Amino acid sequence: MLTLNHFLILSGVLFSIGTIGVFLRRNLITILLSIEIMLNAVNLTFVAAGRYIGTVDGQIITFFVMTVAAAEAAVGLALVISLFRHRETLSPEAFTSLKW
Amino acid sequence: MLLSVIVFLPLAGALLVLLAGGRGDRPEREGTVRAVALGVSLVAFAATLFLWWRFNPAEPGFQFVENHPWMPQFGISYHLGVDGISLFLVVLTGFLTPLSLLCSWESTHNNVKLFSFFMLVLESAMLGVFVSIDLFLFYIFWDAVLIPMYFLIGIWGYERRIYAAVKFILYTMVGSILMLVAIIGLSYAHGTISGQPTFDLQQLYGTALTWQMEKWFFLAFAVAFLIKVPLFPFHTWLPDAHVEAPTAGSVILAGVMLKMGTYGLLRFAYPLFPHAFSYFAPYIALLAVVGIIYGALVAMVQPDMKKLVAYSSVSHLGFVVLGLCSNTIQGVEGAIYQMLNHGVSTGGLFIIVGMLSDRRHTRLIAEYGGLKAVMPRLVACFMIVTLSSIAVPGFNGFIGEFLILLGSFRWMPWMTSVAASGVILSAVYMLWMFQRVNYGDVTNEKNRALPDLSTREWALMIPTVAMAIFMGVFPAIFLRTMEPSVMKVIDLINGVAR
Amino acid sequence: MDANIISFYIFAVIAVLASLGVVGQRNPMHSVMLLIVSFGALAGLYVLLDAPFSAVTQIIIYAGAIMVLFLFVVMLLNAHTEDDIPKTTIGPRALRIGVLLSLLLGVEVAVALSRLGITSFNNDPGMVSAISSVSRIGTQLFTTHSFAFEVTSILILVSMVGAVVIARREH
Amino acid sequence: MLLLIPLLPFAGFVINALLGRRLPKSISGGLACLVMLASLAISAASVWTLVSHPDIPWLEATYYRWMSSGDLQIPVQFRLDHLSALMILVVTGIGSLIHIYSTAYMHEETDGEYARYFSYLNLFAAFMLVLVLGSTFPVMFVGWEGVGLCSYLLIGFWYKKRSAADAGKKAFVVNRIGDFGFILGMLLIFSKFTTLDFQAVAANVNTLPVEHSMGWVTVATLLLFLGATGKSAQIPLYTWLPDAMEGPTPVSALIHAATMVTAGVYMIGRNAVLFQHTPITLAVVAGIGIATALMAGTIGLVQNDIKRVLAYSTVSQLGYMFLAMGVGAYAAGIFHLYTHAFFKALLFLGSGAVIHALAGEQDIRNMGGLKKALPITYWTFLIGAIAIAGVPPLAGFFSKDEILWRTFAGGHRIMWIIGLVTSFLTATYMFRLVFLTFHGERRHDAPAAPAHPEEEEPAAHGVGHAAAASASSVHSSDIGHRASGIGHGHGAHLHDAPPAMTLVLIVLAIGSVLAGLVGIPHVLGGGNRIERFLDPAFEAHEMAPATEFQVSESRVRAGASPASEAAAATREPTAEEQGDAEWMLMLLSSGIAVAGIVIAAYFWLRNRKAAASIARGAAPVYTLLLNKYYVDELYNALVVQPIKQISTLVLWKGADAGLIDGTVNGVGFAVRESSGSLRRLQSGSIRAYAASLFFGVILILGWYLLR
Amino acid sequence: MMNSLAATIPILIVVLSAIAAMLAEAIRHPGERMYIAGFGLIGLAGAGVASVFLWDTDAVSFGVVRADNFTLFINIILCIIGILTMLFSHEVVEREGLPAGEYYALTLFAISGMMLMVAAIDLLVIFLALEVLSLSVYVLTALRRASAAGSEAAFKYFLLGGFSSAFFLYGIAFAFLLSNGSTRLDVIAQAIATGPNATVSLLAMGLLAVGFCFKVSAVPFHMWTPDAYEGAPTIVTAFMSTGVKAAAFGAFVRVFLSTFEPMQGQWIQVLSAIAVATMVLGAVMGVLQNNVKRMLAYSSIAHAGYLLLGIIAANSAGKAAVLFYLLTYAVANLGALGIVALLGTAEHPHDQLRDFAGLWKTRPALAGLMTVFLLSLGGFPPTAGFVGKWYIFSAAVQEGHYALAIVGVLSSVVSVFFYLRIVVMMYMTEEGAVPVRPHVSAAAMAGLAFAMLATFYLGVLPTRVIDYALQSIQTIF
């Protein structure tokens, strides 16, 4: 039988997969993608919780989260472009001029 | 109102100085600025004398009290008052500030406006420390003192001035900020007992604290004050600060600021926490005795006059702390008297060293020698101040030291006996320095044609010397006035403990 | 073993594998594609959860709009692969520590959630239909959440202005 | 009126100090002498008042409350009893003479220096009078330290000379060591009696039993005695006095012979009742006194500097006085103090006249044959020497004999024998001095005397006292100039000092002859008037009604107590049986004095080679004595240098700069260093930042989950 | 209708002024000078006035925005921050060639987001407001397109901010689950009160704490702060160091001291540990910084630590202290960074420590003002900073958190060291080769003067403001 736990644990797994991206990938765009994975994992939680509780609010919040994700993606990608213009690379290791 | 006027008059004067100085650093306005600053400080001095004149010596409690609610939510009030203990420190502050302004007349040309500004701000803050009887208000003034002094050392000091200034401010802050925590804790502890937290000193006296609290609060207070004093082994900021500070800064630092520490012990740390006091007093006294000997021994071998005087302060202030710890009438009165003495005599020494270094731009003893033949008048004043500093009877220093020893002897004869050997050592280091600087032949050609005291310098020396002698000959005038208040404080301490 | 469970596991496996693919890929283009796959799997899961609206928006907005934006940038920057900058301020060992942290995080979340106990869904048909009703979602969105909805407009305005001002070429 | 006694010299000091620079010598010097003479006159009048009222024990005047703190009430109060009466007469009398002498002696100084000299001298007199007149310990202490201060100033009067400045400082510091004891003594007394008034203390202590074991009275008196050893140059603190000879000779006469150095003796006399209560202390006092007397006598035997010989002689005589005090013969001690003031002042001033005549020469090996050139000086000096040697009927005989007799009578036989030996030594070295200086041939190599007195320094001094010897070279402005003024100071041009000086010498010589007459003992039919005069001062009295306001402290006051009567009993030997013994001893000591003179005559008048050969034969002893038992070196090695080294290396560089300040700076350093390494965490890499973030999350969640 | 909108009025006014600024930029002819900051000033003043009028009304709009006194107090702080920023901005924007319309619009949007974040009583709205302000600030950070550092800073800020908001959102999800389908704070509070599902509530609380700690830059979530502050245009640094902190702390206090207050026992140790680490690291790491912006970034981390003490104390003094401290911190920090901004030019940012050498000789007034602000940051009487610190620490002591208070005061001594380094430079070091420092306009000087007066006013006569702070916390907690 399908339970809430299934979905919550799945979302947890997806969420932590998202966090790995920043360490594994040397590409800013992929790192942005991993944030999207995390947001989606949260979405899954919301929908599952809404289903469990019996409210549509979960889905509505998912909708807002998508909006936020879109807005973030727009700004993030703009920043990526801007960074690329400065350094001609997308490796996060290239952007360590600010430190200490 | 009188106390508020006294406290804030220099501050107003400081703003006036800013106005008088015009925009920026304008050397052509220097004379005006100096005159304004000196005038203000003299008026303030006159005001402190007026205070003394109106003071009722028979009354043990606070007089000229002003009490206005300030932050009533926390029981903080603008509460000023003087008693016999603080009265003379107020007068001393008023006395030394014009002197220190005057003694920087020749040596400070770099932005006199700002210099005078900070001096006057400093005066205000110091006066505030001595007349506040609300812990919060006291702490504000206490900390506010640091800033102008920091600038005075840092801007107008000598080579390592920045190091010294930073060390000074951070070191003293470490202590005082722990005291802040204790002040807050005390207030709330009082609040939990009486229902209303307060910072009013008189209400806080006798607050029943648990032993743990009392112990830690006392230590926090004591460390703050002992750093300021400075008691061995918290003293190392002092030589640096003194050596690097401009003359005026040294005079104020030694003359008044160190007394803030001893004053704080007497006014706050001891009577607020009498049990802890009686528990810790022997240890503090032990440190004081070590400091007396240690300061003297280290002073003896210093090659730099200012440093020597700085270490001598460690020694002298050790006496004061010892006297305060004894909690006997003579010990405490002697300690207060010694605070005043030290202000006059060490202030005088710094002024003289300043005069010498104005002329020769060095403070190393080895650079001098045979000055008596060149500048007999200066050296005569030097001699008198030296004698006052080494407590020759007839001068002020003796009264203080004698009373302290007398008082503490009744408490701890053995410790006092050791402390009394400081009497020998003080003669050794001061006379040795005096001799190396003033006696013998003029060995350094640069010293051959130094001018003797100028009129301005006479104006510095005469009050100092006169005070040194006057206070040595007529101490009863001072002692009589402080006695009722001292009795009261002792009763406060004894009323609970011992 | 009902169909729901089987579908759940299928979708879940797809989602996890695709997500791992996203972060395990050197080619950003592939990562984006795999993410779309993952999103598809999630949409399937939404369906399982009786949330068709979410499933649809997931496909339309996420896969259809946001991912296209990503793709567009990837292609714009012509960044088909990672730049090999051997010099890294953070060494491989430290990198492993980072990965370890992530794994630890997953473990922690999983442990926490497993403590919830079995919480099965209510399969009351009335509730299910209420959940999956788009009109209800619309009503809710424009009544209870109307203010939040308005806020998103500002959010989008900000991101629009921001994206423009950042990405605009210097004159 | 009592106030005027010290106040007049003080006024002289103030005027000379402030205006002296602009005054001619005649005025500044005249003023100084005038105030001293006025003071003498007032003293005499005061003493007359006291003496003419036998019913009152003292005159007292209270001026104002000086220190007042709780139960400590110290008025500025002067008290003139018989003891202080004698003292103020000595101080003002001898003081006046020496002032007069100085007007001539110091005449070569510039106006400013001259005035400075007299201002110091006046100040000294003022403080000395305060010391003597003060009715309480603290007031006495004012004078006590004040005279020390003046001594410091006057020893270092020729401040350009390093040795003089050093000697002054040494005097002050050594005195301070004594003062340390004095202060502690005061503290102890106050802590027990809550009074520091001499009479009140005496009255209080009389209520206590005599302390035969180490009690607090003993401790207090020992501490006071430490003060006395400092001031009066006794073992172990005597080393400053010989060095003090760096000062002008009249200063040596006044301060380091006649008055200041006797303050310790006076102080014990003042507290006779207190000391009488502790046999232990008395024994210590006597022992130290006689040991000092002997030691100084031996050293005096071989010294070559005329003033140093006199200085050691002073130390030795002071030892006698302490011996007297220690055996309870207070009156005898004070009597010796009084006679000593005359003849020692005379000797010093005489030596000053010699030095003056020889343009600063102080080494007796370079003198000789001055008898003819300086007849007045010679004869007065000789009188002084006879007096100090103890030849009857001069002053020294009576006082010294009294002491020896009392020692003997008190049963202190060993001390008595040492006293006799010392007496012998005294006669010997004094006459050695006389013979070497005035008799024989002039050993001063006249033609070799340089035209420039500055180069007169005899380089090969041997003793190592370049300091003393360099007197002439460094302060050329004074003695050197004077020499040139008087005619280059050698050969036929030698002559006696100016009238002001010779007059003083003559007066003192008369004094040395006659001063002893007030103390002719009973056996000689004299009735020992001085003893009867002084005795009341050594007892406790009811406090006399105060003349002016008095501190209203109620104290327990005992009257003349049994204890003091018992003490009196030991002092008053039953005359008859002991009369014979006293006669015998008197003869013995006179004989010893004469023997000493004879020996001296043999060695230094007749057969100088014999003296030299003895010196060679006992070379180690001779060297030891010449170097004063190496005590200065010992102190230097054991005390001075260790303190300096420890202070510099251990305390300052090690503890202060290293440990304490190192800790303080170390905290700062630690903060900086940790700042430096912690900021490396901020590596700039976004992955590190993310790791930090995740790390935080994991910690928080982990805390909740695993708790 | 008006009533239901009342709570949003200040926010609306700011949003409108932002839009006006945007439109102004749009209709402005290229090269035409226009005082766009004026729109901001008007809007912020209006918002401030509106906030004053709303005082004590406790208006609620849409069920998710609540203009209680707490909100309004922070609104006023934000208005002050905004007004000062606007006053400083005009010449800075012109001199550094920042896109004016966008700059003002984004700043004002950010302020509206901040106001909303504090006013919101629904986690979802808080999240959205957080995103509004975050996105605005990210963009503002990167606003100087020519600067690689700016973009780098912005991206770091953005990426870490993205992570943290994911965590935050995750926390909201659990809260949603916990409260049976609502994100409203009061409902969540009820759910916690009625019998919390321990694990879910802990998860929700922990993850929300992460989000807030990130925004207030508490250790170990602080890593972005120095880089972002250094890379951003100075005026933006000034703005975000104060505004974001005020808003984030406002929401933090609201969520943790009302909704999650029953769970105080659960979060107090965590926050204590974070506070200690924040205070110590912030102070210690600032010691060796040579870039003033970066130094002040570490200082702001330390200050976040002190502010956390107020939350940990969790008594009324603590809550009021947080508000008061935010105000004192805002004027002082904005003043200090404002001076840095005003002295900088596009070529020469004037943000290195040595750039300040001899400032008092050429610009005594600015040096004096800077000193006052630094002393206030260092907590010296009689400036506002002292009263703020005293209030915070006394709140902590009142609850018996002596250890925290002692760590706090000691770390504040350490931080004094680096504030003094600037003072040392300004007064005690000879002027180096610094290019001519630009002129500072009267408007900016007026702003600085206001900040200084506020600093002294709050330091000497804080009673009234403290009273307001106490009033503003009574309505909600």
PDB file of N, CA, C and O in Angstrom, chain A residues 31-53:
ATOM      1  N   ILE A  31      25.072  23.056 -11.524  1.00  0.00           N
ATOM      2  CA  ILE A  31      24.819  23.348 -10.113  1.00  0.00           C
ATOM      3  C   ILE A  31      23.450  24.014  -9.953  1.00  0.00           C
ATOM      4  O   ILE A  31      22.682  23.707  -9.029  1.00  0.00           O
ATOM      5  N   LEU A  32      23.133  24.888 -10.910  1.00  0.00           N
ATOM      6  CA  LEU A  32      21.798  25.481 -10.874  1.00  0.00           C
ATOM      7  C   LEU A  32      20.735  24.401 -11.007  1.00  0.00           C
ATOM      8  O   LEU A  32      19.697  24.436 -10.336  1.00  0.00           O
ATOM      9  N   LEU A  33      21.034  23.446 -11.872  1.00  0.00           N
ATOM     10  CA  LEU A  33      20.063  22.364 -12.056  1.00  0.00           C
ATOM     11  C   LEU A  33      19.843  21.596 -10.769  1.00  0.00           C
ATOM     12  O   LEU A  33      18.724  21.160 -10.469  1.00  0.00           O
ATOM     13  N   SER A  34      20.897  21.445 -10.012  1.00  0.00           N
ATOM     14  CA  SER A  34      20.721  20.671  -8.780  1.00  0.00           C
ATOM     15  C   SER A  34      19.810  21.402  -7.792  1.00  0.00           C
ATOM     16  O   SER A  34      19.100  20.764  -7.019  1.00  0.00           O
ATOM     17  N   ILE A  35      19.829  22.736  -7.881  1.00  0.00           N
ATOM     18  CA  ILE A  35      18.855  23.452  -7.046  1.00  0.00           C
ATOM     19  C   ILE A  35      17.436  23.116  -7.493  1.00  0.00           C
ATOM     20  O   ILE A  35      16.522  22.942  -6.677  1.00  0.00           O
ATOM     21  N   GLU A  36      17.300  23.021  -8.792  1.00  0.00           N
ATOM     22  CA  GLU A  36      15.964  22.667  -9.287  1.00  0.00           C
ATOM     23  C   GLU A  36      15.546  21.299  -8.776  1.00  0.00           C
ATOM     24  O   GLU A  36      14.390  21.081  -8.425  1.00  0.00           O
ATOM     25  N   ILE A  37      16.479  20.376  -8.725  1.00  0.00           N
ATOM     26  CA  ILE A  37      16.144  19.049  -8.192  1.00  0.00           C
ATOM     27  C   ILE A  37      15.643  19.174  -6.757  1.00  0.00           C
ATOM     28  O   ILE A  37      14.635  18.585  -6.354  1.00  0.00           O
ATOM     29  N   MET A  38      16.341  19.995  -6.005  1.00  0.00           N
ATOM     30  CA  MET A  38      15.941  20.145  -4.604  1.00  0.00           C
ATOM     31  C   MET A  38      14.537  20.735  -4.504  1.00  0.00           C
ATOM     32  O   MET A  38      13.693  20.264  -3.728  1.00  0.00           O
ATOM     33  N   LEU A  39      14.285  21.756  -5.307  1.00  0.00           N
ATOM     34  CA  LEU A  39      12.962  22.376  -5.245  1.00  0.00           C
ATOM     35  C   LEU A  39      11.889  21.358  -5.636  1.00  0.00           C
ATOM     36  O   LEU A  39      10.801  21.310  -5.058  1.00  0.00           O
ATOM     37  N   ASN A  40      12.195  20.548  -6.593  1.00  0.00           N
ATOM     38  CA  ASN A  40      11.221  19.541  -7.007  1.00  0.00           C
ATOM     39  C   ASN A  40      10.974  18.513  -5.930  1.00  0.00           C
ATOM     40  O   ASN A  40       9.850  18.055  -5.742  1.00  0.00           O
ATOM     41  N   ALA A  41      12.034  18.178  -5.265  1.00  0.00           N
ATOM     42  CA  ALA A  41      11.861  17.243  -4.151  1.00  0.00           C
ATOM     43  C   ALA A  41      10.896  17.826  -3.133  1.00  0.00           C
ATOM     44  O   ALA A  41       9.995  17.146  -2.623  1.00  0.00           O
ATOM     45  N   VAL A  42      11.062  19.126  -2.858  1.00  0.00           N
ATOM     46  CA  VAL A  42      10.162  19.764  -1.910  1.00  0.00           C
ATOM     47  C   VAL A  42       8.734  19.754  -2.461  1.00  0.00           C
ATOM     48  O   VAL A  42       7.767  19.500  -1.741  1.00  0.00           O
ATOM     49  N   ASN A  43       8.622  20.034  -3.728  1.00  0.00           N
ATOM     50  CA  ASN A  43       7.292  20.005  -4.353  1.00  0.00           C
ATOM     51  C   ASN A  43       6.612  18.673  -4.117  1.00  0.00           C
ATOM     52  O   ASN A  43       5.423  18.607  -3.818  1.00  0.00           O
ATOM     53  N   LEU A  44       7.390  17.643  -4.280  1.00  0.00           N
ATOM     54  CA  LEU A  44       6.828  16.307  -4.086  1.00  0.00           C
ATOM     55  C   LEU A  44       6.294  16.171  -2.671  1.00  0.00           C
ATOM     56  O   LEU A  44       5.198  15.649  -2.446  1.00  0.00           O
ATOM     57  N   THR A  45       7.046  16.697  -1.725  1.00  0.00           N
ATOM     58  CA  THR A  45       6.584  16.655  -0.346  1.00  0.00           C
ATOM     59  C   THR A  45       5.257  17.389  -0.199  1.00  0.00           C
ATOM     60  O   THR A  45       4.326  16.906   0.440  1.00  0.00           O
ATOM     61  N   PHE A  46       5.215  18.582  -0.798  1.00  0.00           N
ATOM     62  CA  PHE A  46       3.988  19.363  -0.669  1.00  0.00           C
ATOM     63  C   PHE A  46       2.786  18.608  -1.232  1.00  0.00           C
ATOM     64  O   PHE A  46       1.730  18.512  -0.605  1.00  0.00           O
ATOM     65  N   VAL A  47       2.961  18.075  -2.417  1.00  0.00           N
ATOM     66  CA  VAL A  47       1.819  17.417  -3.051  1.00  0.00           C
ATOM     67  C   VAL A  47       1.405  16.190  -2.237  1.00  0.00           C
ATOM     68  O   VAL A  47       0.215  15.968  -1.979  1.00  0.00           O
ATOM     69  N   ALA A  48       2.416  15.453  -1.816  1.00  0.00           N
ATOM     70  CA  ALA A  48       2.107  14.260  -1.044  1.00  0.00           C
ATOM     71  C   ALA A  48       1.414  14.618   0.258  1.00  0.00           C
ATOM     72  O   ALA A  48       0.429  13.997   0.669  1.00  0.00           O
ATOM     73  N   ALA A  49       1.942  15.671   0.891  1.00  0.00           N
ATOM     74  CA  ALA A  49       1.335  16.076   2.151  1.00  0.00           C
ATOM     75  C   ALA A  49      -0.095  16.537   1.920  1.00  0.00           C
ATOM     76  O   ALA A  49      -1.011  16.207   2.688  1.00  0.00           O
ATOM     77  N   GLY A  50      -0.285  17.316   0.831  1.00  0.00           N
ATOM     78  CA  GLY A  50      -1.634  17.786   0.536  1.00  0.00           C
ATOM     79  C   GLY A  50      -2.578  16.619   0.299  1.00  0.00           C
ATOM     80  O   GLY A  50      -3.709  16.619   0.777  1.00  0.00           O
ATOM     81  N   ARG A  51      -2.056  15.642  -0.374  1.00  0.00           N
ATOM     82  CA  ARG A  51      -2.868  14.464  -0.643  1.00  0.00           C
ATOM     83  C   ARG A  51      -3.193  13.750   0.661  1.00  0.00           C
ATOM     84  O   ARG A  51      -4.326  13.319   0.867  1.00  0.00           O
ATOM     85  N   TYR A  52      -2.240  13.682   1.513  1.00  0.00           N
ATOM     86  CA  TYR A  52      -2.427  12.979   2.774  1.00  0.00           C
ATOM     87  C   TYR A  52      -3.424  13.714   3.656  1.00  0.00           C
ATOM     88  O   TYR A  52      -4.322  13.134   4.244  1.00  0.00           O
ATOM     89  N   ILE A  53      -3.265  15.031   3.693  1.00  0.00           N
ATOM     90  CA  ILE A  53      -4.144  15.815   4.550  1.00  0.00           C
ATOM     91  C   ILE A  53      -5.506  15.987   3.908  1.00  0.00           C
ATOM     92  O   ILE A  53      -6.533  16.087   4.591  1.00  0.00           O
TER      93      ILE A  53
END
